[in-house]
Coordinates of C-alpha atoms and ligand atoms in Angstrom, one line a residue:
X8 CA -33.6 -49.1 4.5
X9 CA -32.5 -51.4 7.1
X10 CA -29.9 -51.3 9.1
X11 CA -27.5 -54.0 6.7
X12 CA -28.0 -52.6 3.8
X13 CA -27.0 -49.3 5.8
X14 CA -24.3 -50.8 6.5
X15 CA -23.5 -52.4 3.0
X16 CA -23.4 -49.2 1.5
X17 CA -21.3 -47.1 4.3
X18 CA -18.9 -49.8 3.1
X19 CA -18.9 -51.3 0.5
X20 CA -21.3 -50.1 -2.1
X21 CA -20.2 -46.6 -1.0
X22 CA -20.1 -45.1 -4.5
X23 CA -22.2 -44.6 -7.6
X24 CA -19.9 -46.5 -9.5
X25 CA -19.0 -49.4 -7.2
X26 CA -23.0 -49.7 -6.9
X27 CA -23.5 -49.7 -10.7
X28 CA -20.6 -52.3 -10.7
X29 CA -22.6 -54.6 -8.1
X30 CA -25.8 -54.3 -9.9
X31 CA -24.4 -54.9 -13.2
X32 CA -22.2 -58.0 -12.3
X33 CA -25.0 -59.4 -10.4
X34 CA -27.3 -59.7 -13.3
X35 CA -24.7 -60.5 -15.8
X36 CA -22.5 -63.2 -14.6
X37 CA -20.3 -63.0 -17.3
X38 CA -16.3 -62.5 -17.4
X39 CA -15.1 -59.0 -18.5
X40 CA -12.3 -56.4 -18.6
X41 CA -12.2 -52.8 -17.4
X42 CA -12.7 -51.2 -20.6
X43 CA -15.3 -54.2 -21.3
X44 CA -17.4 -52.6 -18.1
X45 CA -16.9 -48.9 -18.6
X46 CA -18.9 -49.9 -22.1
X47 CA -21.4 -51.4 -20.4
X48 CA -22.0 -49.6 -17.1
X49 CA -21.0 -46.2 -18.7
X50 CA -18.4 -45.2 -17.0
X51 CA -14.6 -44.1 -17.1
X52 CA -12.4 -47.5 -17.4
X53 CA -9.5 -46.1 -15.4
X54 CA -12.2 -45.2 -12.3
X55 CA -13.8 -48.9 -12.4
X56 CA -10.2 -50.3 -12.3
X57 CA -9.4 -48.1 -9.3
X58 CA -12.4 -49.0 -7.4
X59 CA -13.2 -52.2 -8.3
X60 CA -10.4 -53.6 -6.3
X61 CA -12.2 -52.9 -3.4
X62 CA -14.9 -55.1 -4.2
X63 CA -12.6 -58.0 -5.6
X64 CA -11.3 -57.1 -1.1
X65 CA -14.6 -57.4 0.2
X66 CA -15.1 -60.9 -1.9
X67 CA -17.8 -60.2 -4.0
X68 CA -15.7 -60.1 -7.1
X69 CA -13.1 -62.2 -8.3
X70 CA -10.5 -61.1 -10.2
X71 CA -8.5 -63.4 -13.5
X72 CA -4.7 -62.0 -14.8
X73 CA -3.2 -58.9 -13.8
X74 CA -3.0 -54.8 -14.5
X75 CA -4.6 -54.3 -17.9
X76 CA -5.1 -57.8 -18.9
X77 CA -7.2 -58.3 -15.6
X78 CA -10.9 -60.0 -15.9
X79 CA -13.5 -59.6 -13.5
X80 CA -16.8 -61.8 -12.6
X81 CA -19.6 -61.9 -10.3
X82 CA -18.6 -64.3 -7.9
X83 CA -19.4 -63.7 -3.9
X84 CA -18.0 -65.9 -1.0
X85 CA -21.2 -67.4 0.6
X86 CA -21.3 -64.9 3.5
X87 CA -21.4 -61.9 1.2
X88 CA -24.1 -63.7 -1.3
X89 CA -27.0 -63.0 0.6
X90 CA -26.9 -59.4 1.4
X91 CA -25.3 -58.3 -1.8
X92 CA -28.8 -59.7 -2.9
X93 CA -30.8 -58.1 -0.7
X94 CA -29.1 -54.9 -1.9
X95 CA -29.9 -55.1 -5.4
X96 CA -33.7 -56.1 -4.7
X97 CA -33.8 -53.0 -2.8
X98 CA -32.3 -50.8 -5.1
X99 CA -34.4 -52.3 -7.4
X100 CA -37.6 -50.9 -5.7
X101 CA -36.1 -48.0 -4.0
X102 CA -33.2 -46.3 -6.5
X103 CA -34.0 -43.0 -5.0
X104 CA -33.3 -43.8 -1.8
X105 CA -29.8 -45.5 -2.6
X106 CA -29.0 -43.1 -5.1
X107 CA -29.7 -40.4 -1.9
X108 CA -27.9 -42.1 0.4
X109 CA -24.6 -42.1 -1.9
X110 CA -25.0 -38.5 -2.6
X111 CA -24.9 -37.2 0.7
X112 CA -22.3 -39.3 1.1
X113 CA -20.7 -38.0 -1.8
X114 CA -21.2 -34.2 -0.5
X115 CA -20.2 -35.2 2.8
X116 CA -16.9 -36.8 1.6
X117 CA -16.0 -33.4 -0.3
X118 CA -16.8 -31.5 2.7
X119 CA -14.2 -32.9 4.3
X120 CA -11.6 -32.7 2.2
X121 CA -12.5 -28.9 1.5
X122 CA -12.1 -28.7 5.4
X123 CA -9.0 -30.5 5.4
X124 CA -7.6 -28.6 2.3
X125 CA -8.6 -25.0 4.6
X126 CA -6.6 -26.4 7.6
X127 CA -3.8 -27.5 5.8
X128 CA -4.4 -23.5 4.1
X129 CA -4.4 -21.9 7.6
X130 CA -1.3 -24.2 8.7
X131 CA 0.6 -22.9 6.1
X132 CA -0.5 -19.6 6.2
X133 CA 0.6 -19.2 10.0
X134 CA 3.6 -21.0 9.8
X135 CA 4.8 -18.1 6.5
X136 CA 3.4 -15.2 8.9
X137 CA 4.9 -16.4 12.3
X138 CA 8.2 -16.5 10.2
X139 CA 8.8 -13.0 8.3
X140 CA 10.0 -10.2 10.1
X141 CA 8.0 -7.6 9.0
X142 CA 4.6 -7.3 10.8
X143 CA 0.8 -8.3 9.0
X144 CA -2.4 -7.5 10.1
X145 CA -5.8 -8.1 8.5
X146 CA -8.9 -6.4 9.5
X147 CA -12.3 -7.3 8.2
X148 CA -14.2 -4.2 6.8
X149 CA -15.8 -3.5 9.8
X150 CA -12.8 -3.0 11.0
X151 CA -12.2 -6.3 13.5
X152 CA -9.1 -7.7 13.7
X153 CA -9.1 -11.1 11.8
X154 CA -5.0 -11.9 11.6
X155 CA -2.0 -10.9 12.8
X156 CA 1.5 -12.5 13.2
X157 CA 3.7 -12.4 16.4
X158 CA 6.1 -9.1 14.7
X159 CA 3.0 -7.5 14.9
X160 CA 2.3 -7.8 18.1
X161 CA 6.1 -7.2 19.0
X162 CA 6.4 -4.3 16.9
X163 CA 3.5 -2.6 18.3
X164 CA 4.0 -3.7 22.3
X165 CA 1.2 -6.0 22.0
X166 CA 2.4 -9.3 23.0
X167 CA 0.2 -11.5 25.4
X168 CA -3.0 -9.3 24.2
X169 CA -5.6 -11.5 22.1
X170 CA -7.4 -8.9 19.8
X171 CA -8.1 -11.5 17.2
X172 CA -12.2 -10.8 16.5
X173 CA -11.8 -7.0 18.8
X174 CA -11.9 -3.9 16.9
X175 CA -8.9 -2.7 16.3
X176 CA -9.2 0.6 18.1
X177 CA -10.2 -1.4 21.5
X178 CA -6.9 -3.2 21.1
X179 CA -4.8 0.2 20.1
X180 CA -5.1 2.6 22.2
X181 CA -1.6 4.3 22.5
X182 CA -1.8 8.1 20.9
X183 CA 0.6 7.9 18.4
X184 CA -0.5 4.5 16.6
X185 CA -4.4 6.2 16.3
X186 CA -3.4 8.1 13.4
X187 CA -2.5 4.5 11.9
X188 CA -6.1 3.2 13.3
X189 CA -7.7 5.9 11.6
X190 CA -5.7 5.0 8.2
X191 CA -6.9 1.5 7.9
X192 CA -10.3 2.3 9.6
X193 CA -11.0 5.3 6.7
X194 CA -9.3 2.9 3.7
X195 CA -12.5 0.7 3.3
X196 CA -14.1 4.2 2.7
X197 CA -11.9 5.5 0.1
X198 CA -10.9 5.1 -3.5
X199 CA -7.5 4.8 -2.8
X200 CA -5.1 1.6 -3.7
X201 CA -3.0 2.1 -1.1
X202 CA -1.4 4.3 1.6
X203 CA 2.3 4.7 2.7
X204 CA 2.7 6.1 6.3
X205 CA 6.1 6.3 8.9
X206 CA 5.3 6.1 12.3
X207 CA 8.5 6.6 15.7
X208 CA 7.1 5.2 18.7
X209 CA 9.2 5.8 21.7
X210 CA 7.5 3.1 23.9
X211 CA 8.5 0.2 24.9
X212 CA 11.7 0.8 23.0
X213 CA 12.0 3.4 20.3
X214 CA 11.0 2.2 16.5
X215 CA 10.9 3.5 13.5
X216 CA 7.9 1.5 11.5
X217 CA 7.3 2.1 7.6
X218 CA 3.1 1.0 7.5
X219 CA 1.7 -0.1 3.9
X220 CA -1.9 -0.1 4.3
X221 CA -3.7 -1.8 1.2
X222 CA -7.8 -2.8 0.5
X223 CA -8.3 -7.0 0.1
X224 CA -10.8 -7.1 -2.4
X225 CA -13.0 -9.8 -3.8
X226 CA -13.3 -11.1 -7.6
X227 CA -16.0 -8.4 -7.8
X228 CA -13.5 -5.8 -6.5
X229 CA -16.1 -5.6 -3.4
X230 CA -13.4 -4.3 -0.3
X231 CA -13.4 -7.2 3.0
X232 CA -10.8 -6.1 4.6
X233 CA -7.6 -4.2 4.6
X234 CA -3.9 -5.8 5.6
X235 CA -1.3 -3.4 7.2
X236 CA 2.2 -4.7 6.9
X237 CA 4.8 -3.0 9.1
X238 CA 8.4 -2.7 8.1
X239 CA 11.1 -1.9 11.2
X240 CA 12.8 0.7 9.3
X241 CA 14.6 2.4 12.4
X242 CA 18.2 1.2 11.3
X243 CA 17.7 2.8 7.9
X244 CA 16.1 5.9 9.3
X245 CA 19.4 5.8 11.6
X246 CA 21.8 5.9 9.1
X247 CA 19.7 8.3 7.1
X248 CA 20.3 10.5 10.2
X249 CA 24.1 10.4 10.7
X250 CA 24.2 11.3 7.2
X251 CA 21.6 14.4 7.3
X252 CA 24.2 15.0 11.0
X253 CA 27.2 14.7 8.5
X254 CA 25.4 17.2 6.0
X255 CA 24.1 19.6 8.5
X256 CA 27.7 19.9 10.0
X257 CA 29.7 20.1 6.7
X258 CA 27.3 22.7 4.6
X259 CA 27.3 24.8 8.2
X260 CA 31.1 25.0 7.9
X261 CA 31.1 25.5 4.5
X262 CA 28.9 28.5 4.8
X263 CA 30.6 30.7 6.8
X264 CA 33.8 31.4 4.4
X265 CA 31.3 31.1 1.7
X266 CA 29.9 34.2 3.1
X267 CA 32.9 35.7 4.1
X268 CA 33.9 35.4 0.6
X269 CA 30.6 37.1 -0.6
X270 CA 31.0 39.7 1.9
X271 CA 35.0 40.7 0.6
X272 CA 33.4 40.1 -3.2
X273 CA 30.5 42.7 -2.9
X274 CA 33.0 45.2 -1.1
X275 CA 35.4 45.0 -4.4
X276 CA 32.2 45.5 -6.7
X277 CA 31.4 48.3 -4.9
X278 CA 35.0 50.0 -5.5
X279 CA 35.7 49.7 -1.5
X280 CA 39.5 48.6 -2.4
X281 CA 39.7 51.5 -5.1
X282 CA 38.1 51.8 -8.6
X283 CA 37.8 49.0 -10.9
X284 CA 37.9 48.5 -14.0
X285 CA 35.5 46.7 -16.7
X286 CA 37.9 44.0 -17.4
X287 CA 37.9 43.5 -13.5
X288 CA 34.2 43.9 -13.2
X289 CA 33.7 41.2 -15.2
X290 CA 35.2 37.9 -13.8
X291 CA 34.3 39.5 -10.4
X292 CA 30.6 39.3 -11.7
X293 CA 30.8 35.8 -12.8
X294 CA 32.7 34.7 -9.1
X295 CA 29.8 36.1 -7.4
X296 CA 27.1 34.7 -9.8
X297 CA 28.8 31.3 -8.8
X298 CA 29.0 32.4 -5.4
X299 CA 25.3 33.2 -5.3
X300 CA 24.7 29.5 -6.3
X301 CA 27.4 27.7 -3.9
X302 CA 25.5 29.4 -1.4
X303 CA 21.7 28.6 -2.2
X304 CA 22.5 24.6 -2.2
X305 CA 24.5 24.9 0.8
X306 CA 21.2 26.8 1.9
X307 CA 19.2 24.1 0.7
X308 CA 21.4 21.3 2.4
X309 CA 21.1 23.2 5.7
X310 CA 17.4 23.1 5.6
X311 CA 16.8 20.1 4.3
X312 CA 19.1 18.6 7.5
X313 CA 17.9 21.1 9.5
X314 CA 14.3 19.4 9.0
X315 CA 15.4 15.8 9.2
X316 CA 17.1 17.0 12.3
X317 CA 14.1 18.2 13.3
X318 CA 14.9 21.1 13.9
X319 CA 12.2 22.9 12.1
X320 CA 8.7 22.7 13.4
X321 CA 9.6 24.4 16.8
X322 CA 7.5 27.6 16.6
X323 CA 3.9 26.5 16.6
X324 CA 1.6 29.2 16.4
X325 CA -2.0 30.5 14.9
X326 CA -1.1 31.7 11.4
X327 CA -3.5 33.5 9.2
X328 CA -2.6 32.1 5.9
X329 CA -4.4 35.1 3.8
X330 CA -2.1 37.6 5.3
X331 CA 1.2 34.9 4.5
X332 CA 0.3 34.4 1.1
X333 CA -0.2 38.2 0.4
X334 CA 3.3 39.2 1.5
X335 CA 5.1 35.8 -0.1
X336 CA 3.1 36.9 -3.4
X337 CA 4.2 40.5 -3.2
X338 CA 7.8 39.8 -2.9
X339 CA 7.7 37.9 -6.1
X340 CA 6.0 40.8 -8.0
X341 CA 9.1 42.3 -9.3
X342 CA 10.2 38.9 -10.4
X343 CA 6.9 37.8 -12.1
X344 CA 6.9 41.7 -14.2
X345 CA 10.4 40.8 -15.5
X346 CA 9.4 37.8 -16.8
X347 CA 6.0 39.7 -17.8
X348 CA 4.3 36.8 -15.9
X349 CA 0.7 37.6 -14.7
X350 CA 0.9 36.9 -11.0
X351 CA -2.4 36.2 -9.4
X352 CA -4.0 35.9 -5.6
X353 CA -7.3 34.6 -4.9
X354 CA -8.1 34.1 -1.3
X355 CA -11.5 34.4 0.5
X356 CA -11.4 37.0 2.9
X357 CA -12.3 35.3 6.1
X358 CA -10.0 32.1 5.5
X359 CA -9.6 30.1 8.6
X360 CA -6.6 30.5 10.8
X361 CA -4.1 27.6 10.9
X362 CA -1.8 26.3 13.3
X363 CA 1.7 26.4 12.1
X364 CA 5.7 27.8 12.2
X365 CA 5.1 30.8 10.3
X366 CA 8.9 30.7 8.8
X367 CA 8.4 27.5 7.6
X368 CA 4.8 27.8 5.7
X369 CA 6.4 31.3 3.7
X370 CA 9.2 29.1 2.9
X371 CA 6.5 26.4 2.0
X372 CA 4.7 29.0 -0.7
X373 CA 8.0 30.6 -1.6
X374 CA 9.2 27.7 -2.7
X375 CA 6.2 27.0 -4.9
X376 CA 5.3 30.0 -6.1
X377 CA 9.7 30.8 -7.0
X378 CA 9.2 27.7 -9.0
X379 CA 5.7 28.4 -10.8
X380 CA 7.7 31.2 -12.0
X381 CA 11.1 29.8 -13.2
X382 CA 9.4 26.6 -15.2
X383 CA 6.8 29.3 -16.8
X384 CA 8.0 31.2 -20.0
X385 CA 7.7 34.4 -20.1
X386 CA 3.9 36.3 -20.8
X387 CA 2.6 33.2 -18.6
X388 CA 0.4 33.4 -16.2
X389 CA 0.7 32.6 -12.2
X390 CA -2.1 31.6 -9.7
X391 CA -1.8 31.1 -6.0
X392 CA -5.5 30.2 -4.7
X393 CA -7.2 29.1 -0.8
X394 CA -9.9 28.1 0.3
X395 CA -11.5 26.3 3.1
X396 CA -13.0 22.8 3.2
X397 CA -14.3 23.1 6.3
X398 CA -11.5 21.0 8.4
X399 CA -9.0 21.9 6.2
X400 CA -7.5 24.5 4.4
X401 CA -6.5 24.1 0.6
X402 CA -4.0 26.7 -1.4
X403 CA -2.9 25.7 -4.8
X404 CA -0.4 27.7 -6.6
X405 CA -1.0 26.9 -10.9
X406 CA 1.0 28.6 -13.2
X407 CA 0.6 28.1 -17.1
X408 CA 4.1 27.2 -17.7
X409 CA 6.3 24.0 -19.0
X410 CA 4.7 21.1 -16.7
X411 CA 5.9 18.4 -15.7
X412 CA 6.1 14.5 -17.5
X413 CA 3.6 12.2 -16.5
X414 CA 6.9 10.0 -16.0
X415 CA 8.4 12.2 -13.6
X416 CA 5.4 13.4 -11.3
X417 CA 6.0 10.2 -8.9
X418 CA 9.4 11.5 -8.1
X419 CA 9.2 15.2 -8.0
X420 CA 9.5 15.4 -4.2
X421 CA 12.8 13.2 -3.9
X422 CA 15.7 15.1 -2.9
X423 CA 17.9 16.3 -5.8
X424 CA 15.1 15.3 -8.3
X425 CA 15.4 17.3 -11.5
X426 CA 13.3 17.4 -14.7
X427 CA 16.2 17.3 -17.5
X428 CA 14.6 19.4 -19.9
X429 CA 16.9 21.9 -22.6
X430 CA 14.5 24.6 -21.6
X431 CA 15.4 25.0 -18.0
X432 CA 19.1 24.0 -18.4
X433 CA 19.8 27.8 -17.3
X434 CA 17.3 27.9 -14.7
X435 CA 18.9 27.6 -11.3
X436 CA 18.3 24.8 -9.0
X437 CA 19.2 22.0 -6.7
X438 CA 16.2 19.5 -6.7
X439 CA 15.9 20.5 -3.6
X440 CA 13.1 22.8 -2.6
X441 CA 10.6 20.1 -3.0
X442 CA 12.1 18.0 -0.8
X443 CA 12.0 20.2 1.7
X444 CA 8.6 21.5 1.1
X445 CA 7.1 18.2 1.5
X446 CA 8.9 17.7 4.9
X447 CA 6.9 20.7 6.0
X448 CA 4.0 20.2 5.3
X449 CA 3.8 16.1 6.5
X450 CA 5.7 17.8 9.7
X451 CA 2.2 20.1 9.8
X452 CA 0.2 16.6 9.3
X453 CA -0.8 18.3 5.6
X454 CA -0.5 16.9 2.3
X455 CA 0.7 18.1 -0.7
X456 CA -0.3 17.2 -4.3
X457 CA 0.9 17.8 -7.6
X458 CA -0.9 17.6 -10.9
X459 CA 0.8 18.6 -14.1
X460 CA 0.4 18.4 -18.0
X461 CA 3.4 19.3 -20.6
X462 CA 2.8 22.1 -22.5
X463 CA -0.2 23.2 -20.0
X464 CA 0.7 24.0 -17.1
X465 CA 1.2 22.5 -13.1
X466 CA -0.5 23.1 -9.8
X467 CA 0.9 21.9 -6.8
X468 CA -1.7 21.6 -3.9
X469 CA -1.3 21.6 0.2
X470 CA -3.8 20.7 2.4
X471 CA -3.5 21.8 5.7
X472 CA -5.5 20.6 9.0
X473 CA -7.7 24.2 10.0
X474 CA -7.1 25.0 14.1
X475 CA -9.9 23.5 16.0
X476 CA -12.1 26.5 17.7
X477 CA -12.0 24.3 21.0
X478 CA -7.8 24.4 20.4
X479 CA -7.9 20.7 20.6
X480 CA -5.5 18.4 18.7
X481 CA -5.0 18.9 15.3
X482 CA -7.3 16.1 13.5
X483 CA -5.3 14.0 10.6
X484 CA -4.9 14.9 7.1
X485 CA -7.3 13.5 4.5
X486 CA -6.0 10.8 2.5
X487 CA -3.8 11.5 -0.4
X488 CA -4.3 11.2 -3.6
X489 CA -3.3 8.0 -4.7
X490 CA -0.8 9.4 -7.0
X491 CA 0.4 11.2 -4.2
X492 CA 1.0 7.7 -2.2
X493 CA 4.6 6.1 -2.0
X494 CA 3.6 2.9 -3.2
Ligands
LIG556 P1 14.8 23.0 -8.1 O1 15.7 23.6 -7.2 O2 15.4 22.3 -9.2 O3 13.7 24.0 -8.6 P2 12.6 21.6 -6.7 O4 12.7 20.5 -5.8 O5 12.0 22.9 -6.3 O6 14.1 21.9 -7.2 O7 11.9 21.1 -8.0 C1 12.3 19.9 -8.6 C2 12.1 19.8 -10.1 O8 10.7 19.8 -10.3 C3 12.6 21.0 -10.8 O9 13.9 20.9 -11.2 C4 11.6 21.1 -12.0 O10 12.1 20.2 -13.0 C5 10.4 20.5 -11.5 N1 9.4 21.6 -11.1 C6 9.1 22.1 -9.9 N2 8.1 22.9 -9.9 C7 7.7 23.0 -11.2 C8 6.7 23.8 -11.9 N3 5.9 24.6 -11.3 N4 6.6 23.6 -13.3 C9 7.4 22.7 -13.9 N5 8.4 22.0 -13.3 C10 8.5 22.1 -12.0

């Protein structure tokens, strides 16, 4: 192919149909319209009119009439005469090579408009990132970083580092945001949809960050990467605090006549102030069974500020758990033979110590084992198990007793949550406990589970990091269960 018929078709017989168009018109100098030439050269009529014009441009066609009543015919100014001929006798004894050329050209043309299309994608892309406030983060599966938006950067005291293509964990290295490396590092790894985690970084400023971590996942559901969007939730968690301040002072003054009360109350029952009688007994009864009550939620509310306060996890120590969960399960015997509820402890003799506040894990299992026992009717059956998974140790406590709805599982651990069901309308309670169980155990970087069918039964699981021999840091949790997540 030489170099003007090269140059014919870079621009003017630079598609299949404008070349069919040529070729046809050439050897039938006859008048026709569009739809006349789709007929005849096979193609679509609204195509030839579109490109057509550019050949009536380059003066090889003329064109009679207008829009859809235009004619065209094979008529090319005398400069354009010879080489349009010389183009058909070539194609003529080399299709394949024209044909070639136009389809690379073809290709080529798509190419850039796919490239064009992917910038025009990425400009976009950035210019939605740079603007939301919360922070976004992709990392391929191998971990590398591939985006992230300036929040991001911000939020985490990253500004005027480039990590784009670094791992993530060369780019991270301050001690509290590992635990959220580890997170999306191990998500790739796991079967979970996604993970819900609160980080409070002190440095530069003090933040309170609310991290979703989810997989992105191909059509095939094949895991490339993971995005991390971070949410500055430190105004919320603010107010959240004033209020748990306002809490934790007004249940603390409410307390102490409460008691004072309870104290004057129990001193009439026992005949102190002179001999009652069963009349008086009676309604004195019922004031202290309310009492009793007043004073376990203001109990509750104490705790649970007491926690958000953070106030709880002060006394650190190494706790063997088999010894804890024997005298938490003995104070419940009495309890458990009232109800004539089987109460049942199976722990391996040589469990692995943990490092914890001891007050805080017995109220942990009291909490869970009291409640095993009020939601299970009576001739039930209560079972508080532990074992050791190596790095961590497990203790469910099962009981055999009214479960929980499938419906309500997701929101067992909010404060005040309560299963309205007839059968426990008696049973006393402030939706509470849970709450404050939960706290606990994420305070002692542990999990806790719950799995529960109506009718059946419920076992509530925690999983607690076992004390490193070396007396190392504690190493993170494992993942949830992805019921388990906040989504
Ligand atoms: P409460 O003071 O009401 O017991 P919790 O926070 O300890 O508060 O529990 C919240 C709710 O969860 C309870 O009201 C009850 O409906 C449900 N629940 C907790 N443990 C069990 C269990 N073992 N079996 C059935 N329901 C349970």
């Amino acid at each position: 192919m030489d170099e003007d018929i090269q140059y014919f078709i870079e621009n003017v017989a630079d598609t299949f149909v404008k070349k069919d168009l040529i070729v046809f018109l050439h050897d039938n100098p006859s008048i026709d319209d569009c739809k006349g030439l789709a007929v005849r050269i096979n193609r679509d009529a609204e195509q030839i009119a579109s490109e057509i014009q550019s050949l009536v441009a380059a003066g090889i066609v003329r064109q009679g009439g207008q829009g859809a009543e235009a004619v065209y015919w094979y008529n090319p100014s005398p400069e354009q005469r010879e080489i349009v001929e010389r183009f058909v006798r070539y194609y003529r004894e080399h299709p394949a090579a024209v044909e070639d050329e136009l389809l690379r050209r073809q290709v080529e043309q798509a190419r850039r408009a796919g490239l064009r299309e992917v910038q025009r994608e990425r400009t976009k892309t950035k210019a939605i990132l740079t603007s939301m406030a919360d922070g976004v983060l992709v990392t391929d599966s191998e971990g590398a970083v591939v985006l992230y938006n300036p929040p991001f950067a911000l939020m985490l005291g990253l500004e005027g580092e480039d990590c784009l293509g670094r791992k993530l964990r060369d780019c991270i290295t301050s001690g509290p945001l590992l635990r959220l490396v580890e997170r999306i590092e191990q998500l790739p790894h796991s079967p979970y949809t996604m993970v819900a985690e609160e980080l409070e970084l002190t440095q530069p400023k003090r933040i309170v960050l609310k991290a979703h971590i989810s997989p992105v996942r191909e059509d095939n559901g094949d895991i490339i990467g993971v995005v991390t969007v971070l949410r500055d939730i430190t105004e919320i968690r603010d107010k959240d605090r004033e209020r748990m301040d306002f809490i934790y002072m007004v249940s603390h003054e409410l307390r102490s006549p409460l008691t004072s009360i309870k104290g004057f109350l129990v001193s009439l029952l026992r005949g102190v102030f002179g001999e009652l009688t069963r009349e008086q007994v009676e309604p004195l009864k019922i004031i202290e069974d309310q009492s009793n009550r007043l004073l376990s939620l203001i109990n509750d509310l104490l705790d649970l500020a007491r926690l958000d306060i953070g106030q709880r996890v002060q006394q650190m120590e190494l706790v063997q758990l088999q010894e804890l969960l024997w005298g938490t399960v003995k104070m419940f015997e009495a309890q458990a033979r009232e109800k004539n509820i089987a109460l049942h402890l199976d722990v391996p003799y040589h469990l692995p110590a943990i490092e914890a506040d001891p007050d805080n894990m017995e109220h942990v299992f009291v909490n869970l084992i009291s409640n095993a026992i009020k939601y299970t009717l009576p001739n039930g059956k209560v079972t508080v198990r532990a074992e050791s998974t190596g790095s961590h140790v497990r203790v469910s406590v099962s009981d055999t007793g009214i479960g929980i709805p499938e419906e309500s599982l997701p929101r067992i651990f909010d404060r005040f949550y309560r299963v309205k069901d007839p059968r426990t309308r008696d049973v006393m309670g402030t939706g509470l406990g849970l709450a404050i169980v939960k706290n606990i155990v994420e305070a002692h970087l542990g999990v806790i589970e719950v799995t529960s069918r109506v009718g059946e039964g419920t076992t509530f699981t925690v999983t607690l990091p076992q004390r490193h021999t070396s007396g190392g840091p504690l190493s993170p949790p494992p993942l949830p269960e992805p019921e388990a997540i906040g989504a």
